[in-house]
Amino acid sequence: MTRNPNMREAILSAAESLFSTRGFNAVSIRDIALEAGANPGSVTYHFKSKDGLLLEIYKRHCGPMNKRRIELLVAARRVRDVQDRLEAVVRAYVQPAFSSSSDLAGGGARFTRLRAVMSAEGNAVVGRIIAEIFDDTTNAFIEAIEQSLPHLPRKTLVWRSQFLLGALYYTLVNPERVTRLSRGEADGADMAEAIEQLVSATVASLQAPDINGQAAAEPAAKAGARKAPAGSRSRPA
Amino acid sequence: MTRNPNMREAILSAAESLFSTRGFNAVSIRDIALEAGANPGSVTYHFKSKDGLLLEIYKRHCGPMNKRRIELLVAARRVRDVQDRLEAVVRAYVQPAFSSSSDLAGGGARFTRLRAVMSAEGNAVVGRIIAEIFDDTTNAFIEAIEQSLPHLPRKTLVWRSQFLLGALYYTLVNPERVTRLSRGEADGADMAEAIEQLVSATVASLQAPDINGQAAAEPAAKAGARKAPAGSRSRPA
DNA sequence: TTTTCTTTTGTACAGATGTACAAATTATCA
DNA sequence: TGATAATTTGTACATCTGTACAAAAGAAAA
């Protein structure tokens, strides 16, 4: 091929790394070229434009990540125990976002962080992609959760899925904050722990009663009906 | 004073609006001047530099927002019922982020959105501010939550506060997603509902058992110790 | 009024930016 | 090998960037 058979990859990787930490506009093509050990002109040769480069990064990751998610989701739906199944569903959503099964350098975490940053910047190029590609997957998850928590209105599940995604994003964007606030007790960059903490917190939040004053229902079967604690956590919307 | 006695304010407001939607680097001083109906030179006259402008926005909001938070926190700590108190504490953290009590245009939501965007971009100028100003307030909240949930290790509460902040940020950054995914059932821009949903979900997630396999404990006193059910890690409290 | 201070304007500049493109280099294949 | 295609390089260009600064305009005080 050429001198560096992975020049295209190197540029993609460098761009991914820089975009995901500094944002899109703060990174110049020259920055990317420098980081990748390439010539600036080489970037436009391979990807036509800066937008094209960003687009290619998305094309590269979206497929594998959502494929993995759906695989895990299918497996999760087969879990018998209602409680375990809900947890497995949430885990199927969270896990690939932190570490993709594909061998792309950096794994899924870096790409998820990139998505978080692009989302915050309101990047127009990726706006469409998100809605078109990710909404399908998200809907599949919401439906799966609906099956475990049939007493909750879909709208409430959407809100909670929004909180989950936000939590996930921010954990990847600003892990130092966890380390700092915990005074060294926790390591915000520890992805394994982040996943466990996020899954456990999310499962609990999904099981919360709806805000419209209904009683808390136990996940589904298995546990005898227990009333919501007195003092009521629900408030008018 | 001058032709437009609020020119300084107009510039601040325009900058806040543009930064919070497009990010820092995507917005030029000329963009801000245009939006504010001012001359580009006037921006550097009032704020010295683009960084200075961003800094001034933070100075403007940090004080009032955290003051309000502490006020509400103090009131929340006086709530008798344990469950209600926890909810009040969470609400005291969330509410000022969505709508500041100060009369600054746009309220707290726009500034919180700005913080989210700057955080995602890894903006160096505001990095220090966040750590110095906001960590104090956050610590006060974590301590208050610790009082309601004394069985949970601090580290777990830090993780969950991270998830809360992420959820909060993302709700402001991308409200359209809620509207879209709920197929019109919910309005992601409805701040009142966002607050209620976020508070209720967060209270539940805070009450989740710790991930280290310990028994789920009822919120605090009030309920006798209950062992964690076999087979799974997480359970609603 | 005149004087003094504050604010706004217009212009200028050095540097960075995205991108185009021809020339040079390297790989592929006959 | 030589011929052809693919890649890399270097340079150039128009535009935008943050900022500086002198001149103009306006307000405040004498």
Coordinates of C-alpha atoms (C1' of nucleotides) in Angstrom, one line a residue:
Chain A
M1 CA 0.0 0.0 0.0
T2 CA 1.9 3.0 1.2
R3 CA 4.5 4.0 3.7
N4 CA 2.2 3.7 6.6
P5 CA -0.4 1.1 5.7
N6 CA -2.5 2.4 8.6
M7 CA -2.3 6.1 7.9
R8 CA -6.1 6.3 7.3
E9 CA -6.6 4.5 10.6
A10 CA -4.1 6.7 12.3
I11 CA -5.9 9.8 11.2
L12 CA -9.2 8.4 12.3
S13 CA -7.9 7.5 15.6
A14 CA -6.2 10.8 16.2
A15 CA -9.3 12.7 15.2
E16 CA -11.4 10.6 17.5
S17 CA -9.1 11.2 20.4
L18 CA -8.9 14.9 19.8
F19 CA -12.6 15.5 19.0
S20 CA -13.7 13.6 22.1
T21 CA -11.6 15.6 24.5
R22 CA -11.6 19.1 22.9
G23 CA -14.7 19.2 20.8
F24 CA -15.1 19.6 17.1
N25 CA -14.3 23.3 16.5
A26 CA -11.4 23.5 18.9
V27 CA -9.5 20.9 16.8
S28 CA -7.9 21.8 13.5
I29 CA -7.1 19.5 10.7
R30 CA -3.5 20.4 11.3
D31 CA -3.8 19.3 14.9
I32 CA -5.1 16.0 13.7
A33 CA -2.4 15.5 11.1
L34 CA 0.3 16.3 13.7
E35 CA -1.1 13.8 16.1
A36 CA -1.4 11.1 13.5
G37 CA 2.0 11.9 12.0
A38 CA 0.4 12.7 8.7
N39 CA 0.4 15.6 6.3
P40 CA -2.6 17.9 6.5
G41 CA -3.3 17.4 2.9
S42 CA -3.5 13.7 3.5
V43 CA -6.5 14.2 5.7
T44 CA -8.5 15.9 3.0
Y45 CA -7.3 13.2 0.6
H46 CA -8.8 10.4 2.7
F47 CA -11.9 12.1 4.0
K48 CA -12.6 15.0 1.7
S49 CA -13.4 17.4 4.5
K50 CA -13.4 17.8 8.2
D51 CA -17.1 17.0 8.3
G52 CA -16.4 13.9 6.3
L53 CA -13.9 12.8 8.8
L54 CA -16.3 13.1 11.6
L55 CA -18.9 11.3 9.6
E56 CA -16.5 8.4 9.0
I57 CA -15.8 8.1 12.7
Y58 CA -19.6 7.6 13.3
K59 CA -19.9 5.2 10.4
R60 CA -17.1 3.2 11.9
H61 CA -18.6 2.8 15.3
C62 CA -22.3 3.0 15.1
G63 CA -22.8 -0.3 13.5
P64 CA -20.7 -2.5 15.8
M65 CA -21.9 -0.8 19.0
N66 CA -25.6 -1.1 18.3
K67 CA -25.1 -4.6 16.9
R68 CA -23.5 -5.5 20.2
R69 CA -26.3 -3.8 22.1
I70 CA -29.0 -5.7 20.3
E71 CA -27.1 -9.0 20.8
L72 CA -26.9 -8.4 24.5
L73 CA -30.5 -7.2 24.6
V74 CA -31.8 -10.4 23.0
A75 CA -29.9 -12.4 25.5
A76 CA -31.1 -10.2 28.4
R77 CA -34.8 -10.7 27.4
R78 CA -34.3 -14.4 27.9
V79 CA -33.4 -14.1 31.5
R80 CA -36.1 -15.6 33.6
D81 CA -36.1 -13.7 36.9
V82 CA -37.9 -10.4 36.4
Q83 CA -35.4 -8.5 38.5
D84 CA -32.4 -10.0 36.9
R85 CA -33.9 -9.5 33.5
L86 CA -34.3 -5.7 34.1
E87 CA -30.8 -5.5 35.3
A88 CA -29.5 -7.5 32.3
V89 CA -31.4 -5.2 29.9
V90 CA -29.9 -2.1 31.5
R91 CA -26.5 -3.7 31.4
A92 CA -26.9 -4.5 27.7
Y93 CA -27.5 -0.8 27.1
V94 CA -24.6 0.4 29.2
Q95 CA -21.9 -2.0 28.6
P96 CA -21.2 -1.5 24.9
A97 CA -21.1 2.2 25.5
F98 CA -18.1 1.8 27.8
S99 CA -16.2 -0.9 26.0
S100 CA -17.1 -1.9 22.5
S101 CA -16.5 -5.5 21.6
S102 CA -14.9 -4.4 18.3
D103 CA -11.2 -4.1 18.2
L104 CA -11.2 -0.5 17.3
A105 CA -8.6 1.3 19.2
G106 CA -9.9 3.0 22.3
G107 CA -13.0 0.8 22.5
G108 CA -16.5 2.2 22.8
A109 CA -15.7 4.6 25.6
R110 CA -13.9 7.1 23.5
F111 CA -16.6 7.0 20.9
T112 CA -19.3 7.4 23.5
R113 CA -17.4 10.4 24.9
L114 CA -17.2 11.8 21.4
R115 CA -21.0 11.4 21.1
A116 CA -21.4 13.3 24.4
V117 CA -19.2 16.1 23.3
M118 CA -20.9 16.4 19.9
S119 CA -24.3 16.4 21.5
A120 CA -23.3 19.2 23.8
E121 CA -21.9 21.3 21.0
G122 CA -25.1 20.8 19.0
N123 CA -23.1 19.5 16.1
A124 CA -25.3 19.7 13.0
V125 CA -23.5 17.0 11.1
V126 CA -24.2 14.3 13.6
G127 CA -27.6 15.5 14.6
R128 CA -29.4 13.5 12.0
I129 CA -27.3 10.4 12.6
I130 CA -28.1 10.2 16.2
A131 CA -31.8 10.5 15.6
E132 CA -31.9 8.0 12.8
I133 CA -29.5 5.3 14.0
F134 CA -29.7 5.5 17.8
D135 CA -33.4 6.0 18.3
D136 CA -34.1 2.6 16.9
T137 CA -31.9 0.9 19.4
T138 CA -33.2 3.1 22.2
N139 CA -36.7 2.2 21.3
A140 CA -35.9 -1.5 21.5
F141 CA -34.5 -1.0 25.0
I142 CA -37.5 1.1 26.1
E143 CA -39.8 -1.7 24.9
A144 CA -37.8 -4.3 26.8
I145 CA -38.0 -2.2 29.9
E146 CA -41.7 -1.7 29.4
Q147 CA -42.1 -5.4 29.6
S148 CA -40.5 -5.6 33.0
L149 CA -42.3 -2.5 34.3
P150 CA -45.7 -2.6 32.6
H151 CA -47.3 -0.3 35.2
L152 CA -45.2 2.7 34.2
P153 CA -46.2 5.0 31.3
R154 CA -43.9 5.0 28.4
K155 CA -43.3 8.7 28.9
T156 CA -41.8 8.1 32.3
L157 CA -39.5 5.4 30.9
V158 CA -38.3 7.9 28.2
W159 CA -37.4 10.4 30.9
R160 CA -35.5 7.8 32.8
S161 CA -33.7 6.6 29.7
Q162 CA -32.7 10.3 29.1
F163 CA -31.3 10.4 32.6
L164 CA -29.4 7.2 32.0
L165 CA -27.8 8.4 28.8
G166 CA -26.9 11.7 30.5
A167 CA -25.3 9.9 33.4
L168 CA -23.4 7.7 31.0
Y169 CA -22.2 10.6 29.0
Y170 CA -21.1 12.7 31.9
T171 CA -19.2 9.8 33.5
L172 CA -17.1 9.5 30.4
V173 CA -16.7 13.3 29.9
N174 CA -15.7 14.2 33.4
P175 CA -14.4 11.2 35.4
E176 CA -12.0 13.3 37.4
R177 CA -14.9 14.8 39.3
V178 CA -15.7 11.4 40.9
T179 CA -12.1 10.9 41.9
R180 CA -11.9 14.4 43.3
L181 CA -15.2 14.4 45.3
S182 CA -14.6 11.0 46.7
R183 CA -11.1 12.1 47.9
G184 CA -9.4 9.2 46.3
E185 CA -11.9 6.6 47.6
A186 CA -13.1 6.0 44.0
D187 CA -11.5 6.2 40.6
G188 CA -13.8 7.9 38.1
A189 CA -11.9 6.3 35.3
D190 CA -12.5 2.8 36.5
M191 CA -14.9 1.7 33.8
A192 CA -15.8 -1.6 35.4
E193 CA -16.9 0.2 38.5
A194 CA -18.7 2.9 36.6
I195 CA -20.7 0.3 34.8
E196 CA -21.7 -1.5 38.0
Q197 CA -22.6 1.7 39.8
L198 CA -24.5 3.0 36.8
V199 CA -26.5 -0.2 36.3
S200 CA -27.4 -0.5 39.9
A201 CA -28.5 3.1 40.2
T202 CA -30.4 3.0 37.0
V203 CA -32.3 -0.2 37.8
A204 CA -33.4 1.4 41.1
S205 CA -34.5 4.6 39.4
L206 CA -36.5 2.7 36.7
Q207 CA -38.3 0.9 39.5
A208 CA -39.3 4.2 41.2
P209 CA -43.1 4.8 41.2
D210 CA -44.4 7.1 38.6
I211 CA -44.6 10.8 39.6
N212 CA -48.3 10.9 39.2
G213 CA -49.0 9.7 42.7
Q214 CA -49.4 6.0 42.1
A215 CA -48.2 3.5 44.6
A216 CA -44.8 1.9 44.2
A217 CA -45.2 -1.4 42.6
E218 CA -42.6 -4.1 43.1
P219 CA -40.8 -4.9 39.9
A220 CA -43.4 -7.4 38.8
A221 CA -44.1 -10.8 40.3
K222 CA -42.1 -12.5 42.9
A223 CA -42.4 -10.0 45.7
G224 CA -45.7 -9.5 47.5
A225 CA -47.4 -6.2 47.0
R226 CA -45.8 -3.6 49.2
K227 CA -47.2 -0.2 49.5
A228 CA -45.1 2.8 48.9
P229 CA -43.4 4.2 52.0
A230 CA -45.5 6.6 53.8
G231 CA -44.7 10.3 53.4
S232 CA -45.0 9.7 49.7
R233 CA -42.3 10.7 47.2
S234 CA -44.7 11.6 44.6
R235 CA -45.5 15.1 43.7
P236 CA -47.8 16.7 41.1
A237 CA -46.0 17.2 37.8
Chain B
M1 CA -24.7 56.5 30.3
T2 CA -24.6 55.7 26.6
R3 CA -26.8 54.9 23.7
N4 CA -27.8 51.5 25.0
P5 CA -27.5 51.6 28.8
N6 CA -27.7 47.8 28.7
M7 CA -25.1 47.1 26.1
R8 CA -22.9 45.3 28.5
E9 CA -25.8 43.1 29.6
A10 CA -26.9 42.5 26.0
I11 CA -23.4 41.2 25.1
L12 CA -23.4 39.0 28.2
S13 CA -26.8 37.6 27.4
A14 CA -25.9 37.1 23.7
A15 CA -22.7 35.3 24.6
E16 CA -24.4 33.1 27.1
S17 CA -27.1 32.1 24.6
L18 CA -24.6 31.4 21.8
F19 CA -22.0 29.6 24.0
S20 CA -24.6 27.4 25.6
T21 CA -25.9 26.1 22.3
R22 CA -22.9 26.0 20.1
G23 CA -20.0 25.8 22.4
F24 CA -17.1 28.2 23.0
N25 CA -15.0 27.8 20.0
A26 CA -17.8 27.7 17.5
V27 CA -18.8 31.2 18.5
S28 CA -16.8 34.2 17.4
I29 CA -16.8 37.6 19.0
R30 CA -18.3 38.9 15.8
D31 CA -21.2 36.4 16.2
I32 CA -21.8 37.7 19.7
A33 CA -21.6 41.3 18.7
L34 CA -24.1 40.7 15.9
E35 CA -26.5 39.0 18.2
A36 CA -26.2 41.7 20.8
G37 CA -26.5 44.5 18.3
A38 CA -23.0 45.8 19.3
N39 CA -19.8 46.5 17.6
P40 CA -17.1 43.8 17.9
G41 CA -14.7 46.2 19.4
S42 CA -17.2 46.9 22.1
V43 CA -17.0 43.4 23.3
T44 CA -13.2 43.6 24.0
Y45 CA -13.8 47.0 25.5
H46 CA -16.1 45.6 28.2
F47 CA -14.6 42.2 28.8
K48 CA -11.0 42.5 27.6
S49 CA -11.0 39.1 25.9
K50 CA -13.2 36.2 24.9
D51 CA -12.0 34.3 27.9
G52 CA -12.8 37.3 30.1
L53 CA -16.3 37.3 28.7
L54 CA -16.8 33.7 29.6
L55 CA -15.4 34.3 33.0
E56 CA -17.8 37.1 33.6
I57 CA -20.7 34.9 32.7
Y58 CA -19.6 32.5 35.4
K59 CA -19.0 35.2 38.0
R60 CA -22.5 36.4 37.3
H61 CA -24.3 33.2 37.9
C62 CA -22.2 31.1 40.3
G63 CA -22.9 33.1 43.4
P64 CA -26.7 33.4 43.1
M65 CA -27.2 29.8 42.0
N66 CA -25.1 28.3 44.8
K67 CA -26.6 30.7 47.3
R68 CA -30.0 29.6 46.4
R69 CA -29.0 26.0 46.6
I70 CA -27.6 26.3 50.1
E71 CA -30.7 28.2 51.2
L72 CA -32.9 25.4 49.9
L73 CA -30.6 22.8 51.4
V74 CA -30.8 24.4 54.8
A75 CA -34.5 24.3 54.6
A76 CA -34.5 20.7 53.4
R77 CA -32.4 19.5 56.3
R78 CA -35.1 20.6 58.6
V79 CA -37.7 18.3 57.1
R80 CA -38.7 15.8 59.7
D81 CA -39.8 12.7 57.7
V82 CA -36.7 10.9 56.4
Q83 CA -38.1 10.1 53.0
D84 CA -39.4 13.6 52.5
R85 CA -36.1 15.1 53.7
L86 CA -34.1 13.1 51.1
E87 CA -36.4 14.2 48.4
A88 CA -36.2 17.8 49.6
V89 CA -32.4 17.7 49.5
V90 CA -32.3 16.4 46.0
R91 CA -34.8 19.0 45.0
A92 CA -32.7 21.7 46.5
Y93 CA -29.8 20.6 44.3
V94 CA -31.8 20.3 41.1
Q95 CA -34.3 23.1 41.2
P96 CA -31.9 26.1 41.1
A97 CA -30.1 24.5 38.1
F98 CA -33.2 24.7 36.1
S99 CA -34.6 28.1 37.1
S100 CA -32.5 30.5 39.1
S101 CA -34.2 32.7 41.5
S102 CA -32.2 35.6 40.3
D103 CA -33.8 37.8 37.6
L104 CA -30.9 37.2 35.2
A105 CA -32.3 36.7 31.7
G106 CA -32.8 33.1 30.8
G107 CA -32.7 31.9 34.4
G108 CA -30.5 29.1 35.6
A109 CA -31.3 26.7 32.8
R110 CA -29.3 28.5 30.2
F111 CA -26.3 28.8 32.5
T112 CA -26.5 25.2 33.5
R113 CA -26.6 24.3 29.9
L114 CA -23.6 26.4 29.4
R115 CA -21.8 24.6 32.1
A116 CA -22.7 21.3 30.5
V117 CA -21.3 22.4 27.2
M118 CA -18.1 23.8 28.7
S119 CA -17.6 20.7 30.6
A120 CA -18.0 18.5 27.5
E121 CA -15.5 20.7 25.6
G122 CA -13.0 20.4 28.5
N123 CA -12.8 24.2 28.6
A124 CA -9.6 25.1 30.5
V125 CA -10.8 28.6 31.6
V126 CA -13.7 27.2 33.6
G127 CA -12.1 24.0 34.8
R128 CA -10.7 25.7 37.8
I129 CA -13.9 27.5 38.7
I130 CA -15.9 24.4 38.6
A131 CA -13.6 22.5 41.0
E132 CA -13.2 25.5 43.3
I133 CA -16.7 26.9 43.5
F134 CA -19.0 24.0 42.8
D135 CA -17.3 21.2 44.7
D136 CA -18.0 23.0 48.0
T137 CA -21.7 23.1 47.3
T138 CA -21.7 19.5 46.0
N139 CA -19.9 18.3 49.2
A140 CA -22.6 20.0 51.3
F141 CA -25.2 18.0 49.4
I142 CA -23.4 14.8 49.7
E143 CA -23.1 15.2 53.4
A144 CA -26.8 15.9 53.7
I145 CA -27.6 12.8 51.7
E146 CA -25.1 10.9 53.9
Q147 CA -27.3 11.7 56.9
S148 CA -30.3 10.3 55.3
L149 CA -28.5 7.2 54.0
P150 CA -25.8 6.5 56.5
H151 CA -25.4 2.9 55.5
L152 CA -24.1 3.8 52.1
P153 CA -20.3 4.5 51.6
R154 CA -19.5 8.0 50.5
K155 CA -17.9 6.7 47.3
T156 CA -21.3 5.3 46.2
L157 CA -23.0 8.6 46.9
V158 CA -20.4 10.4 44.8
W159 CA -21.0 8.1 41.9
R160 CA -24.7 8.7 42.2
S161 CA -24.2 12.4 42.4
Q162 CA -22.2 12.2 39.3
F163 CA -25.1 10.4 37.6
L164 CA -27.5 13.1 38.8
L165 CA -25.4 15.9 37.4
G166 CA -25.0 14.1 34.1
A167 CA -28.7 13.5 33.9
L168 CA -29.4 17.1 34.7
Y169 CA -26.9 18.4 32.1
Y170 CA -28.1 16.2 29.4
T171 CA -31.8 17.0 29.9
L172 CA -30.9 20.7 29.3
V173 CA -28.6 19.9 26.4
N174 CA -30.8 17.7 24.4
P175 CA -34.5 18.0 25.4
E176 CA -35.7 17.3 21.9
R177 CA -34.7 13.6 22.4
V178 CA -37.4 13.2 25.1
T179 CA -40.0 14.7 22.9
R180 CA -39.0 12.6 20.0
L181 CA -38.7 9.2 21.8
S182 CA -41.9 9.7 23.7
R183 CA -43.7 10.5 20.4
G184 CA -45.2 13.7 21.7
E185 CA -46.3 12.2 24.9
A186 CA -43.8 14.2 26.8
D187 CA -42.2 17.6 26.2
G188 CA -38.5 17.5 26.9
A189 CA -38.4 21.3 27.3
D190 CA -41.0 21.2 30.1
M191 CA -38.7 22.2 33.0
A192 CA -41.3 21.6 35.7
E193 CA -41.8 18.0 34.6
A194 CA -38.1 17.5 34.1
I195 CA -37.5 18.5 37.7
E196 CA -40.2 16.1 39.0
Q197 CA -39.0 13.2 36.9
L198 CA -35.4 13.8 37.8
V199 CA -36.0 14.2 41.5
S200 CA -38.1 11.1 41.7
A201 CA -35.7 9.0 39.7
T202 CA -32.7 10.3 41.7
V203 CA -34.3 9.6 45.1
A204 CA -34.9 6.1 44.1
S205 CA -31.4 5.6 42.7
L206 CA -29.9 7.0 45.9
Q207 CA -31.8 4.5 47.9
A208 CA -30.6 1.6 45.9
P209 CA -28.4 -0.9 47.9
D210 CA -24.7 -0.6 47.5
I211 CA -23.1 -2.6 44.7
N212 CA -21.0 -4.6 47.2
G213 CA -23.7 -7.1 47.8
Q214 CA -24.8 -5.7 51.1
A215 CA -28.3 -5.9 52.3
A216 CA -30.8 -3.4 51.0
A217 CA -31.6 -1.1 53.9
E218 CA -34.7 0.9 54.2
P219 CA -34.0 4.6 53.7
A220 CA -32.9 5.1 57.3
A221 CA -34.7 4.3 60.5
K222 CA -38.3 3.5 60.3
A223 CA -38.1 0.1 58.8
G224 CA -36.5 -2.9 60.2
A225 CA -33.4 -4.3 58.5
R226 CA -34.3 -6.4 55.6
K227 CA -31.8 -8.8 54.0
A228 CA -31.1 -8.6 50.3
P229 CA -33.1 -11.1 48.4
A230 CA -30.9 -13.9 46.9
G231 CA -29.9 -14.0 43.3
S232 CA -29.3 -10.4 42.5
R233 CA -27.3 -7.4 43.4
S234 CA -29.8 -4.6 43.3
R235 CA -33.2 -4.2 44.8
P236 CA -35.4 -1.2 45.4
A237 CA -35.1 0.0 49.0
Chain C
dT1 C1' -20.7 76.6 27.1
dT2 C1' -16.2 73.9 27.6
dT3 C1' -13.8 70.1 29.7
dT4 C1' -13.3 65.5 30.9
dC5 C1' -14.6 60.8 31.0
dT6 C1' -16.9 56.8 29.1
dT7 C1' -18.5 54.3 25.4
dT8 C1' -18.8 53.0 20.5
dT9 C1' -17.0 52.7 16.0
dG10 C1' -14.1 51.5 12.2
dT11 C1' -10.1 49.7 10.7
dA12 C1' -6.0 47.0 10.8
dC13 C1' -3.1 43.1 11.6
dA14 C1' -0.9 38.9 12.5
dG15 C1' -2.1 34.3 12.8
dA16 C1' -5.0 30.3 12.2
dT17 C1' -8.4 27.8 9.5
dG18 C1' -10.5 24.6 5.8
dT19 C1' -9.6 23.3 1.5
dA20 C1' -7.7 22.9 -3.3
dC21 C1' -4.1 21.3 -6.2
dA22 C1' 0.1 20.3 -8.6
dA23 C1' 4.3 17.9 -7.8
dA24 C1' 6.7 14.3 -5.7
dT25 C1' 6.8 9.8 -3.9
dT26 C1' 5.5 5.1 -3.4
dA27 C1' 2.9 0.9 -4.4
dT28 C1' 0.6 -2.3 -7.7
dC29 C1' 0.6 -4.9 -11.6
dA30 C1' 1.4 -5.7 -16.8
Chain D
dT1 C1' 11.5 -4.2 -15.9
dG2 C1' 8.0 -0.1 -17.1
dA3 C1' 3.4 1.7 -16.7
dT4 C1' -0.3 2.9 -14.1
dA5 C1' -2.6 3.9 -9.9
dA6 C1' -2.6 5.3 -5.2
dT7 C1' -0.9 8.0 -1.7
dT8 C1' 1.9 11.7 0.4
dT9 C1' 3.8 16.2 0.3
dG10 C1' 4.2 21.2 0.0
dT11 C1' 2.3 25.2 -1.0
dA12 C1' -1.1 28.6 -1.9
dC13 C1' -5.4 31.1 -1.1
dA14 C1' -9.4 33.1 0.5
dT15 C1' -11.7 33.6 4.8
dC16 C1' -12.2 34.0 9.6
dT17 C1' -10.1 34.5 14.1
dG18 C1' -9.0 37.4 18.5
dT19 C1' -7.3 41.5 19.6
dA20 C1' -5.3 46.3 19.4
dC21 C1' -6.0 51.0 18.7
dA22 C1' -7.0 55.6 17.1
dA23 C1' -10.8 58.3 15.9
dA24 C1' -15.6 59.5 16.6
dA25 C1' -19.6 60.0 19.4
dG26 C1' -21.9 60.6 23.5
dA27 C1' -22.6 61.6 28.6
dA28 C1' -21.3 64.1 32.8
dA29 C1' -19.5 67.7 35.3
dA30 C1' -17.3 72.3 35.4

